Amino acid sequence: MDKFLNKSPVFFDKQIYRQYFSKMVLTDAIKAINIYNNN
């Protein structure tokens, strides 16, 4: 993963990557909770 990040420093600026990753994890968690509640 680090090797990939080092190859594209413009797109994967660490701050942007952290924000993107935390949003992604957050939405996945919300989806999982919704699925769990619906069943």
Short mmCIF file of N, CA and C in Angstrom, two decimals:
data_model
loop_
_atom_site.label_atom_id
_atom_site.label_comp_id
_atom_site.label_asym_id
_atom_site.label_seq_id
_atom_site.Cartn_x
_atom_site.Cartn_y
_atom_site.Cartn_z
N MET A 1 0.84 -1.21 0.00
CA MET A 1 0.00 0.00 0.00
C MET A 1 0.87 1.26 0.00
N ASP A 2 1.91 1.27 0.84
CA ASP A 2 2.80 2.43 0.90
C ASP A 2 3.51 2.66 -0.43
N LYS A 3 3.91 1.56 -1.10
CA LYS A 3 4.58 1.70 -2.40
C LYS A 3 3.64 2.36 -3.40
N PHE A 4 2.38 1.98 -3.36
CA PHE A 4 1.40 2.56 -4.27
C PHE A 4 1.22 4.05 -3.98
N LEU A 5 1.16 4.40 -2.70
CA LEU A 5 0.97 5.80 -2.32
C LEU A 5 2.16 6.64 -2.76
N ASN A 6 3.37 6.08 -2.64
CA ASN A 6 4.57 6.81 -3.03
C ASN A 6 4.62 7.07 -4.53
N LYS A 7 4.00 6.19 -5.32
CA LYS A 7 4.01 6.36 -6.77
C LYS A 7 3.08 7.48 -7.22
N SER A 8 2.04 7.79 -6.47
CA SER A 8 1.12 8.86 -6.86
C SER A 8 0.96 9.87 -5.72
N PRO A 9 1.98 10.69 -5.48
CA PRO A 9 1.95 11.63 -4.35
C PRO A 9 0.96 12.77 -4.54
N VAL A 10 0.63 13.08 -5.81
CA VAL A 10 -0.28 14.20 -6.06
C VAL A 10 -1.70 13.83 -5.65
N PHE A 11 -2.17 12.67 -6.12
CA PHE A 11 -3.54 12.25 -5.81
C PHE A 11 -3.66 11.82 -4.36
N PHE A 12 -2.68 11.05 -3.91
CA PHE A 12 -2.75 10.53 -2.55
C PHE A 12 -1.91 11.36 -1.59
N ASP A 13 -2.18 12.66 -1.57
CA ASP A 13 -1.63 13.48 -0.50
C ASP A 13 -2.16 12.91 0.81
N LYS A 14 -1.30 12.78 1.80
CA LYS A 14 -1.66 12.04 3.02
C LYS A 14 -2.93 12.57 3.69
N GLN A 15 -3.08 13.89 3.72
CA GLN A 15 -4.26 14.47 4.36
C GLN A 15 -5.52 14.10 3.59
N ILE A 16 -5.47 14.25 2.27
CA ILE A 16 -6.62 13.91 1.42
C ILE A 16 -6.94 12.44 1.56
N TYR A 17 -5.88 11.61 1.57
CA TYR A 17 -6.08 10.17 1.66
C TYR A 17 -6.76 9.80 2.98
N ARG A 18 -6.33 10.44 4.07
CA ARG A 18 -6.94 10.16 5.37
C ARG A 18 -8.42 10.53 5.36
N GLN A 19 -8.74 11.70 4.82
CA GLN A 19 -10.14 12.14 4.76
C GLN A 19 -10.96 11.18 3.92
N TYR A 20 -10.42 10.81 2.74
CA TYR A 20 -11.13 9.90 1.84
C TYR A 20 -11.34 8.56 2.51
N PHE A 21 -10.28 8.06 3.16
CA PHE A 21 -10.36 6.74 3.77
C PHE A 21 -11.35 6.73 4.93
N SER A 22 -11.33 7.77 5.77
CA SER A 22 -12.25 7.81 6.91
C SER A 22 -13.69 7.94 6.45
N LYS A 23 -13.93 8.70 5.38
CA LYS A 23 -15.29 8.80 4.83
C LYS A 23 -15.74 7.45 4.30
N MET A 24 -14.83 6.75 3.61
CA MET A 24 -15.15 5.44 3.05
C MET A 24 -15.51 4.47 4.17
N VAL A 25 -14.70 4.44 5.22
CA VAL A 25 -14.94 3.54 6.35
C VAL A 25 -16.26 3.90 7.02
N LEU A 26 -16.52 5.19 7.16
CA LEU A 26 -17.74 5.66 7.81
C LEU A 26 -18.97 5.21 7.05
N THR A 27 -18.98 5.39 5.73
CA THR A 27 -20.15 5.01 4.94
C THR A 27 -20.34 3.50 4.95
N ASP A 28 -19.23 2.75 4.91
CA ASP A 28 -19.32 1.29 4.98
C ASP A 28 -19.91 0.85 6.31
N ALA A 29 -19.51 1.51 7.38
CA ALA A 29 -20.02 1.18 8.71
C ALA A 29 -21.51 1.47 8.79
N ILE A 30 -21.93 2.61 8.24
CA ILE A 30 -23.35 2.98 8.25
C ILE A 30 -24.16 1.98 7.46
N LYS A 31 -23.65 1.57 6.29
CA LYS A 31 -24.33 0.56 5.47
C LYS A 31 -24.48 -0.74 6.25
N ALA A 32 -23.41 -1.15 6.91
CA ALA A 32 -23.42 -2.40 7.67
C ALA A 32 -24.45 -2.34 8.80
N ILE A 33 -24.51 -1.20 9.47
CA ILE A 33 -25.48 -1.02 10.57
C ILE A 33 -26.90 -1.07 10.03
N ASN A 34 -27.13 -0.41 8.89
CA ASN A 34 -28.47 -0.42 8.28
C ASN A 34 -28.89 -1.82 7.90
N ILE A 35 -27.98 -2.58 7.30
CA ILE A 35 -28.28 -3.97 6.91
C ILE A 35 -28.59 -4.80 8.16
N TYR A 36 -27.80 -4.59 9.21
CA TYR A 36 -27.98 -5.34 10.46
C TYR A 36 -29.34 -5.02 11.08
N ASN A 37 -29.72 -3.75 11.06
CA ASN A 37 -30.99 -3.33 11.66
C ASN A 37 -32.19 -3.82 10.85
N ASN A 38 -32.04 -3.92 9.54
CA ASN A 38 -33.16 -4.32 8.69
C ASN A 38 -33.45 -5.81 8.78
N ASN A 39 -32.45 -6.60 9.17
CA ASN A 39 -32.66 -8.06 9.24
C ASN A 39 -33.22 -8.48 10.59
#
